[in-house]
Each structure stands twice: as structure tokens, then as C-alpha cells.
Amino acid sequence: MAENLKITQGQSENIGEYGRAHSEKLQSLARGMVSGLYMLVRSVKMYDPDNAVFEKPLVQLQDIINQIISKEGRLELVGVKDSFYLNNMLVKVDLNSIENQRYLLTEMRAKDVGGITVTKPITLPELKNFVWIFSKEQTQQVEEEGLANRKLLNMKVAKFSKLRERLNKEADRLENPDDQKVDRKKYAMTVYARAVFFLQKYLESVRAGKPMNSSKALRIVQDLVDISFDQRTHFLGMTTTKREAEYLVFHQVNVALMSIVFGAELGLTKPQLRDLGYIALFHDAGMTTLPEELATKRGALTPEEKAQIQKAPLISVRNILMEKGFSRSTLLRVVTTFEHKADFGTAVRDSRGNIQMIIPKTNLGVFAKIIAICDAFDALTSKRPYRDAYGPEVALMLMWTEMRNKFDPELLQVFMRVMAIQPVKVLSKRQQNVSLAGV
């Protein structure tokens, strides 16, 4: 009877393979399924699956699974990086459920389970046999047809080990291109390292109260702009380089990198990209003056602490004004550094709390809007003392849902496609006419 469950070999974690349109009904069922699986997997660590505590959750999960099969004809739930996809549709969870989702993915992969497929209505005994896989006493190897003494039939479970093996082979292939590409990648990493070294020295001077002249970084930024035109894939890949102990340094370099690539996709010229990257490289420099205990504090901030953090952009602006000379470029740096912290608009929500539209608050400059998006993305995907890093898909989902009012929605849509490393321009000719008025 439990033979309605089977284990299949996993699919590649290629996010490009998943892109089904949103369905509110399917989303609701998907969230219920993920939540139900989380509760069962967590509970089986404490109780035997035959315990009465499982009766109601199993019935609820069975009903959800069978509803999906009735509606869709099949059910395929796959873990892709930090997210779940149900029948090729990203399962969108709220901020409070992200840790539960992460726990479930971790437990599944610990048992070599990458996902599940159900082709026919499932029975309670079958579902219970699947839950047995995650029991703390369970030490058997999970095979294609489930556990040796608890065979599965209509459900197939993707083997995570085979999925990971294919990913590693693909990574090895990508890491061994021709010599010319290797040389370019090495040069890109060298320029990245130079940017990190300069930022370290600059932030040290800011903390000492004597900020050094930042114009020395212009040559580095120009090199980054030149590289981005030829090695965009490698260029974006470098932004995964992070060191928690030096978060602010790597964060600012990463934001500069992403801003340049993003700006290039928007059709900005090389001189404009140099200005954009230069501003982004120092966008959060004022944060280095905050006490370490405040910058890494867990929990809510006091009004005094919030006020202290809100002064950081003003310190960044002050550092710019302390440099010799005042030009249009200086004004652009000052305005953009201050504006990138401002929300794009006010969110208008429906009765369920979903954002339906954004009412712009003010006419922010393009540079500020680009840096705001890149700043938030890198911050969300970075590990911090008070939380783990979010995966790229989860970060983008949060930016598009709960944080959506902070960003220009049109630019955010473009950024989401840029981060998928599209091989073609993501904007039409009309959309590529980006004005820098107001920056």
C-alpha cells in the first residue's frame, strides 16, 4: 500500500528550467504542503510516526497532495538551492517561514532526498512510510523505491546525491575553459582584489577621522567597467566572494560590481558606468564609524541606536565634501549617496496584505535606484552575525514582495533578469533610453 511512493534521480538545480506563471490557488496549496512537510519532519524527530500526534497532520497533508493531483494531474516538488518549486512554479513563503523552509531542505538533503513526484492520489499508509525516512532512528539508505522495509509506489523522490554529482561535473566543466578565458578571469580577480585592498585602507582612514582621497580608486573602477563588457558572467560570479569578518569591505565592492553590470544592461555608457561604480564603491562608507556591537546587534534597536545608524549616510556625504574641489561629479556623488537609502514609494496593499501597486514618493535618480537594489540584494545574500545568508532566489522573492516599495519596480524586474545572467539585452530599445535627470 505504501508502494505509491518512489525515488527518482534528481534534476539539475538550474533555475532557468523553472519558470511557470504564478497561480494563487496553487501557491496556497504549495505553501500548505511545505508547511505540512516541515511539521511532520520536525515531529518525527521526537515521536514515532505511528503516534496519534501524526493523525491530523497526515490527513491534512494527504488532502493537500490529492487536491494538487486533482487540479494538475501530477505533483512535483523540487528543492532548488534555498527554495522549493511545485510543478515548475516557485513556492513563495513569507519571511517568518523562511527558516522553516531552510530546516526542511536541510533535513531532506541529509536523507539524500532532493524532491518528490506523485502521480496518483496518495494514501495515509504511503504518506506515513515517506515520513519514516526522516525518523531519528532511521539509518537505512534511501533507495529509488524508498526504505527496504517500507516500499513506495506512486511517489518518486529525487536523489539529492545524484543531483549534486551532476552539478559538480558541470562546475568542473565551467572551471576549465580555454587559456584565454582563464587569463581574463584571473585578471578580473586581480582587479577585484585591488578594489578590496583599497577599500580596506580607505575605511581605516575614515575610522581614524582622516579620510583619504577616494579619487585614487577611479583607475580600479575603470578596470572593472572594462572587464564587465567582456566577462559579465565571471564578473557577477565574483560577487559571491564574501568574508563575514570584513563584511562592509566586500559588501561595497560587490555592490559596485553589480551596479556596473546592471547599469551596462540598462544601456549606460562607459563614463556613466565609471561614475556609477565609483559612487557605489563608497556608498556605505559611513557605516564603518558605527561601534561593532551596534553593527552586529541581534534584536530590535533602540530609538537612539536607529538615529545613530541613520546618521551613517550623512557621514559618507561629509567625507565626500571633505575632498578638495567641488564639481558636478561631486554633487552627483553627494545626492546619490544620500538618496539610495530612501524608499522608492509607498506600498498599496490588498486585504490579504499583498502589494498591489507602488506610489512613488519622490523623483530619485537612476544611480540611486540602481545602487539601492544592488545594496539590498548583496546584504540579503550575505551571512550576518544575527542571521544566515538568504539564497539568491529567496532574496529576490523578498525584494519583490515584502520589500517591493523600496525599489523602482521596473528596474527591479530588469535586475531579476540580469541576475539570471541572460545572454541577450533584457530591455527593449524604448526601455534602454534611461535618463539620468534628477540624479
XYZ file of C-alpha atoms in Angstrom:
439
model
C 0.000 0.000 0.000
C 2.757 2.304 0.677
C 4.012 1.449 -2.681
C 2.612 4.609 -4.155
C 5.932 6.337 -3.438
C 9.198 6.027 -5.443
C 12.542 7.779 -5.540
C 13.710 9.297 -8.807
C 17.048 10.698 -9.783
C 17.239 14.418 -9.227
C 17.094 17.153 -11.769
C 19.743 19.786 -12.242
C 19.413 22.792 -9.966
C 19.213 25.104 -12.947
C 16.885 27.913 -12.015
C 16.363 28.631 -15.680
C 14.420 25.372 -16.001
C 11.765 26.605 -13.609
C 9.577 29.470 -14.656
C 5.884 28.640 -14.529
C 3.464 31.520 -14.228
C 2.021 32.398 -10.817
C -1.188 30.669 -9.699
C -2.671 31.912 -6.426
C -4.597 28.672 -5.821
C -1.533 26.510 -6.475
C 0.601 28.861 -4.360
C -1.756 28.408 -1.419
C -1.679 24.625 -1.755
C 2.115 24.660 -2.186
C 2.642 26.705 0.972
C 0.334 24.351 2.855
C 2.266 21.339 1.584
C 5.675 22.756 2.528
C 4.336 23.760 5.946
C 2.800 20.313 6.481
C 6.010 18.531 5.499
C 8.005 20.761 7.843
C 5.719 19.937 10.801
C 5.861 16.202 10.111
C 9.637 16.082 9.598
C 10.199 18.116 12.762
C 7.775 15.968 14.794
C 9.282 12.661 13.629
C 12.488 13.658 15.406
C 10.572 13.400 18.692
C 7.798 10.872 18.109
C 7.258 7.571 16.326
C 5.228 8.104 13.097
C 2.628 5.672 14.461
C 1.949 8.085 17.325
C -1.529 9.631 17.402
C 0.028 13.094 17.150
C 0.584 12.442 13.429
C -3.019 11.551 12.561
C -4.398 15.024 11.877
C -1.269 16.458 10.119
C -1.074 13.381 7.866
C -4.734 13.701 6.863
C -4.273 17.409 6.151
C -1.171 16.797 4.034
C -2.872 13.920 2.194
C -5.786 16.224 1.344
C -3.439 18.939 0.015
C -1.428 16.489 -2.112
C -4.547 14.919 -3.578
C -6.036 18.350 -4.327
C -2.920 19.247 -6.271
C -3.019 15.967 -8.207
C -6.696 16.504 -8.976
C -6.017 20.033 -10.192
C -2.722 19.441 -12.003
C -2.705 15.749 -12.890
C 0.644 15.290 -11.117
C 2.728 16.766 -8.322
C 6.433 17.544 -8.485
C 8.061 19.301 -5.535
C 11.779 20.022 -6.005
C 14.265 21.762 -3.722
C 16.362 24.212 -5.776
C 19.086 25.873 -3.717
C 17.169 27.631 -0.897
C 13.710 27.368 -2.465
C 11.008 24.885 -3.415
C 9.370 24.647 -6.829
C 5.984 22.964 -7.225
C 5.248 21.877 -10.794
C 7.877 24.366 -12.048
C 6.425 27.252 -10.011
C 8.447 28.984 -7.288
C 6.797 28.479 -3.893
C 6.681 31.918 -2.283
C 6.840 31.858 1.510
C 6.668 34.780 3.906
C 9.646 35.994 5.908
C 8.567 34.126 9.054
C 8.528 30.789 7.218
C 11.939 31.028 5.555
C 13.778 29.363 8.441
C 11.227 26.512 8.463
C 11.785 26.024 4.734
C 15.550 26.026 5.241
C 15.209 23.409 8.018
C 13.083 21.178 5.790
C 15.541 21.408 2.887
C 18.436 20.575 5.217
C 16.677 17.507 6.640
C 15.681 16.275 3.190
C 19.212 16.551 1.861
C 20.606 14.864 4.968
C 18.500 11.838 3.960
C 19.530 12.201 0.289
C 16.097 13.439 -0.765
C 16.074 16.267 -3.308
C 12.354 16.355 -4.088
C 9.237 14.262 -4.678
C 6.873 13.402 -7.508
C 3.370 11.968 -7.012
C 1.383 10.701 -9.991
C -1.759 9.254 -8.346
C -3.830 10.020 -5.229
C -1.838 9.087 -2.156
C -2.977 7.035 0.846
C -2.223 7.656 4.514
C -0.051 4.495 4.898
C 2.023 5.600 1.908
C 2.465 9.079 3.303
C 3.424 7.698 6.696
C 6.085 5.484 5.081
C 7.567 8.568 3.468
C 7.708 10.336 6.852
C 9.537 7.288 8.280
C 12.526 8.241 6.113
C 13.204 11.189 8.430
C 12.874 9.323 11.739
C 15.884 9.848 14.007
C 16.220 6.065 14.414
C 16.260 5.569 10.644
C 19.713 4.636 9.323
C 18.813 2.752 6.129
C 19.955 4.009 2.754
C 17.061 5.606 0.878
C 16.774 3.870 -2.479
C 14.679 4.614 -5.530
C 11.715 2.777 -4.065
C 12.054 4.149 -0.543
C 13.179 2.228 2.534
C 13.788 -1.502 2.195
C 11.001 -2.430 4.603
C 8.654 0.424 3.637
C 8.387 0.403 -0.147
C 6.862 3.337 -2.018
C 4.796 3.185 -5.194
C 3.151 6.286 -6.672
C 5.548 8.814 -5.181
C 9.033 9.290 -6.562
C 11.752 11.071 -4.615
C 14.669 12.785 -6.350
C 18.030 11.553 -5.035
C 19.948 14.611 -3.886
C 23.353 12.885 -4.184
C 22.890 12.262 -7.914
C 21.642 15.787 -8.407
C 24.730 17.168 -6.629
C 27.057 14.883 -8.610
C 25.778 16.308 -11.878
C 26.134 19.842 -10.557
C 29.753 19.186 -9.585
C 30.556 17.826 -13.037
C 29.028 20.912 -14.608
C 31.024 23.146 -12.252
C 34.251 21.336 -13.207
C 33.474 21.878 -16.860
C 32.886 25.585 -16.327
C 36.063 25.932 -14.273
C 38.246 24.683 -17.157
C 37.613 26.950 -20.159
C 40.302 27.784 -22.723
C 43.508 29.545 -21.606
C 42.381 32.968 -22.786
C 39.249 32.832 -20.658
C 41.273 31.654 -17.669
C 43.665 34.598 -18.083
C 40.772 37.044 -18.256
C 39.196 35.534 -15.172
C 42.499 35.795 -13.286
C 42.803 39.430 -14.290
C 39.220 40.080 -13.158
C 40.006 38.538 -9.771
C 43.172 40.659 -9.549
C 41.189 43.854 -10.116
C 38.607 42.681 -7.569
C 41.402 42.113 -5.024
C 42.786 45.595 -5.713
C 39.359 47.087 -5.033
C 39.079 45.175 -1.750
C 42.563 46.284 -0.653
C 41.819 49.927 -1.457
C 38.522 49.830 0.448
C 40.244 48.354 3.477
C 42.707 51.252 3.551
C 40.010 53.837 2.857
C 37.730 52.639 5.662
C 40.686 52.605 8.051
C 41.274 56.270 7.217
C 37.586 57.067 7.773
C 37.656 55.423 11.198
C 40.766 57.464 12.017
C 38.858 60.646 11.140
C 41.107 61.475 8.172
C 39.500 60.006 5.029
C 41.982 59.559 2.180
C 41.291 60.895 -1.298
C 38.929 58.399 -2.933
C 39.784 59.514 -6.477
C 42.686 57.042 -6.429
C 40.053 54.341 -6.895
C 38.924 55.683 -10.274
C 41.531 53.606 -12.149
C 40.285 50.459 -10.389
C 36.665 51.289 -11.185
C 37.544 51.910 -14.839
C 39.218 48.477 -14.985
C 36.066 46.933 -13.524
C 33.951 48.656 -16.174
C 36.227 47.426 -18.983
C 36.148 43.843 -17.683
C 32.362 43.841 -17.320
C 31.881 44.238 -21.068
C 33.805 41.047 -21.858
C 33.436 38.837 -18.790
C 29.997 39.551 -17.391
C 29.396 36.002 -16.177
C 32.685 35.813 -14.299
C 32.158 39.355 -13.114
C 28.842 38.549 -11.437
C 30.343 35.345 -10.068
C 32.907 37.359 -8.127
C 30.142 38.945 -6.046
C 29.745 35.618 -4.240
C 33.139 36.322 -2.651
C 32.327 37.305 0.919
C 34.185 37.351 4.212
C 31.938 37.833 7.229
C 34.656 39.448 9.370
C 35.131 42.162 6.715
C 31.520 42.407 5.604
C 31.477 46.138 4.883
C 34.552 45.985 2.628
C 33.328 43.084 0.489
C 29.763 44.415 0.530
C 30.737 47.743 -1.021
C 32.943 46.135 -3.674
C 30.191 43.642 -4.540
C 27.595 46.413 -4.815
C 29.934 48.331 -7.134
C 30.358 45.220 -9.326
C 26.634 44.516 -9.556
C 25.821 48.176 -10.186
C 28.220 48.269 -13.148
C 26.775 45.098 -14.692
C 23.221 46.278 -14.020
C 23.954 49.697 -15.490
C 25.505 48.107 -18.588
C 22.283 46.156 -19.170
C 20.361 49.423 -18.881
C 22.480 50.870 -21.697
C 24.635 53.304 -19.711
C 27.845 54.456 -21.372
C 31.287 53.568 -20.047
C 31.817 57.027 -18.496
C 28.414 56.755 -16.804
C 29.275 53.262 -15.557
C 32.542 54.573 -14.154
C 30.668 57.283 -12.226
C 28.096 54.747 -11.038
C 30.706 52.214 -9.913
C 32.751 54.936 -8.204
C 29.762 56.123 -6.161
C 28.680 52.555 -5.332
C 32.176 51.662 -4.128
C 31.812 54.145 -1.242
C 28.034 54.156 -0.784
C 28.089 52.806 2.788
C 31.464 54.123 3.962
C 29.851 55.983 6.858
C 28.782 52.650 8.388
C 32.402 51.939 9.306
C 32.190 54.584 12.061
C 29.476 52.627 13.921
C 30.515 50.622 17.009
C 30.962 46.923 16.201
C 28.368 45.908 18.810
C 25.765 48.123 17.093
C 26.551 46.987 13.543
C 26.169 43.325 14.569
C 23.438 43.691 17.188
C 20.765 40.993 17.382
C 17.172 42.015 18.040
C 15.407 45.362 17.947
C 17.287 48.657 18.000
C 16.563 51.442 20.470
C 15.499 54.872 19.101
C 18.988 56.175 19.915
C 20.627 53.314 18.012
C 18.345 53.864 14.998
C 19.270 57.532 14.988
C 22.953 56.614 15.070
C 22.588 54.313 12.067
C 20.563 56.914 10.163
C 23.489 59.315 10.501
C 25.809 56.960 8.586
C 24.827 58.284 5.105
C 25.491 61.819 6.341
C 28.998 60.760 7.352
C 29.519 59.318 3.877
C 28.388 62.647 2.403
C 30.665 64.576 4.765
C 33.650 62.512 3.637
C 32.905 63.399 0.002
C 32.642 67.099 0.825
C 35.962 66.990 2.696
C 37.780 66.184 -0.545
C 39.319 69.042 -2.492
C 37.279 70.740 -5.168
C 33.545 70.754 -5.917
C 32.193 69.808 -9.334
C 29.088 68.331 -10.956
C 30.614 64.906 -10.281
C 30.907 65.753 -6.580
C 27.276 66.863 -6.495
C 26.204 63.635 -8.198
C 28.134 61.609 -5.591
C 26.575 63.531 -2.698
C 22.991 63.283 -3.958
C 23.232 59.597 -4.929
C 24.917 58.574 -1.662
C 22.095 60.188 0.291
C 19.206 59.151 -1.979
C 19.997 55.437 -2.209
C 18.727 54.970 1.357
C 15.302 56.457 0.546
C 12.325 54.198 -0.236
C 11.123 54.472 -3.821
C 7.485 54.736 -2.838
C 4.533 53.866 -0.623
C 3.033 50.383 -0.914
C -0.698 49.983 -1.535
C -1.790 46.592 -0.206
C -4.923 44.489 -0.696
C -6.996 42.843 2.039
C -4.516 39.931 2.220
C -1.525 42.220 2.708
C -0.139 41.719 -0.797
C 1.346 44.779 -2.508
C -0.882 45.773 -5.440
C 0.851 48.959 -6.540
C 3.606 51.386 -5.580
C 3.031 55.146 -5.337
C 6.377 56.891 -5.945
C 7.365 59.287 -3.165
C 9.901 61.410 -4.993
C 11.936 61.619 -8.190
C 15.008 59.619 -7.216
C 17.994 59.498 -9.542
C 18.727 56.424 -11.645
C 22.086 55.865 -9.956
C 20.438 55.889 -6.520
C 17.758 53.410 -7.634
C 20.347 51.048 -9.133
C 22.555 51.127 -6.028
C 19.550 50.629 -3.710
C 18.638 47.371 -5.481
C 22.209 46.036 -5.583
C 22.793 47.101 -1.966
C 19.747 45.200 -0.708
C 20.467 42.071 -2.763
C 24.060 41.735 -1.563
C 23.032 42.433 2.047
C 20.332 39.739 1.955
C 22.654 37.148 0.399
C 25.421 37.816 2.949
C 25.784 35.972 6.255
C 25.489 38.287 9.223
C 26.007 37.658 12.966
C 22.245 37.859 13.561
C 21.107 35.659 10.616
C 22.264 33.290 7.912
C 22.555 34.382 4.300
C 19.455 34.032 2.130
C 19.775 32.272 -1.198
C 19.560 34.456 -4.350
C 16.052 33.242 -5.213
C 14.759 33.916 -1.691
C 16.441 37.336 -1.627
C 14.837 38.340 -4.927
C 11.482 36.998 -3.767
C 11.657 39.133 -0.601
C 12.653 42.179 -2.614
C 9.712 41.658 -4.975
C 7.173 41.037 -2.199
C 7.728 42.381 1.307
C 10.402 44.958 0.365
C 8.953 45.928 -3.007
C 8.112 49.525 -2.084
C 11.805 50.236 -1.524
C 12.706 49.854 -5.192
C 11.681 51.073 -8.621
C 9.548 48.082 -9.742
C 10.575 48.373 -13.411
C 14.274 48.389 -12.558
C 13.779 45.545 -10.089
C 12.236 43.382 -12.821
C 15.258 44.065 -15.023
C 17.642 43.268 -12.157
C 15.943 39.909 -11.559
C 16.621 39.004 -15.188
C 20.174 40.322 -15.038
C 20.949 38.063 -12.081
C 19.769 35.102 -14.153
C 22.672 36.077 -16.500
C 20.572 36.400 -19.619
C 22.741 36.152 -22.779
C 20.823 38.977 -24.503
C 19.820 42.504 -23.629
C 16.887 42.450 -21.229
C 15.357 45.765 -22.319
C 13.701 46.909 -25.492
C 15.158 49.859 -27.398
C 12.496 52.086 -25.858
C 13.307 50.928 -22.331
C 17.044 51.376 -22.911
C 16.661 55.148 -23.118
C 17.413 55.699 -19.434
C 17.633 59.335 -18.386
C 19.995 60.433 -15.687
C 17.982 63.565 -14.995
C 17.435 64.194 -11.342
C 20.484 62.309 -10.039
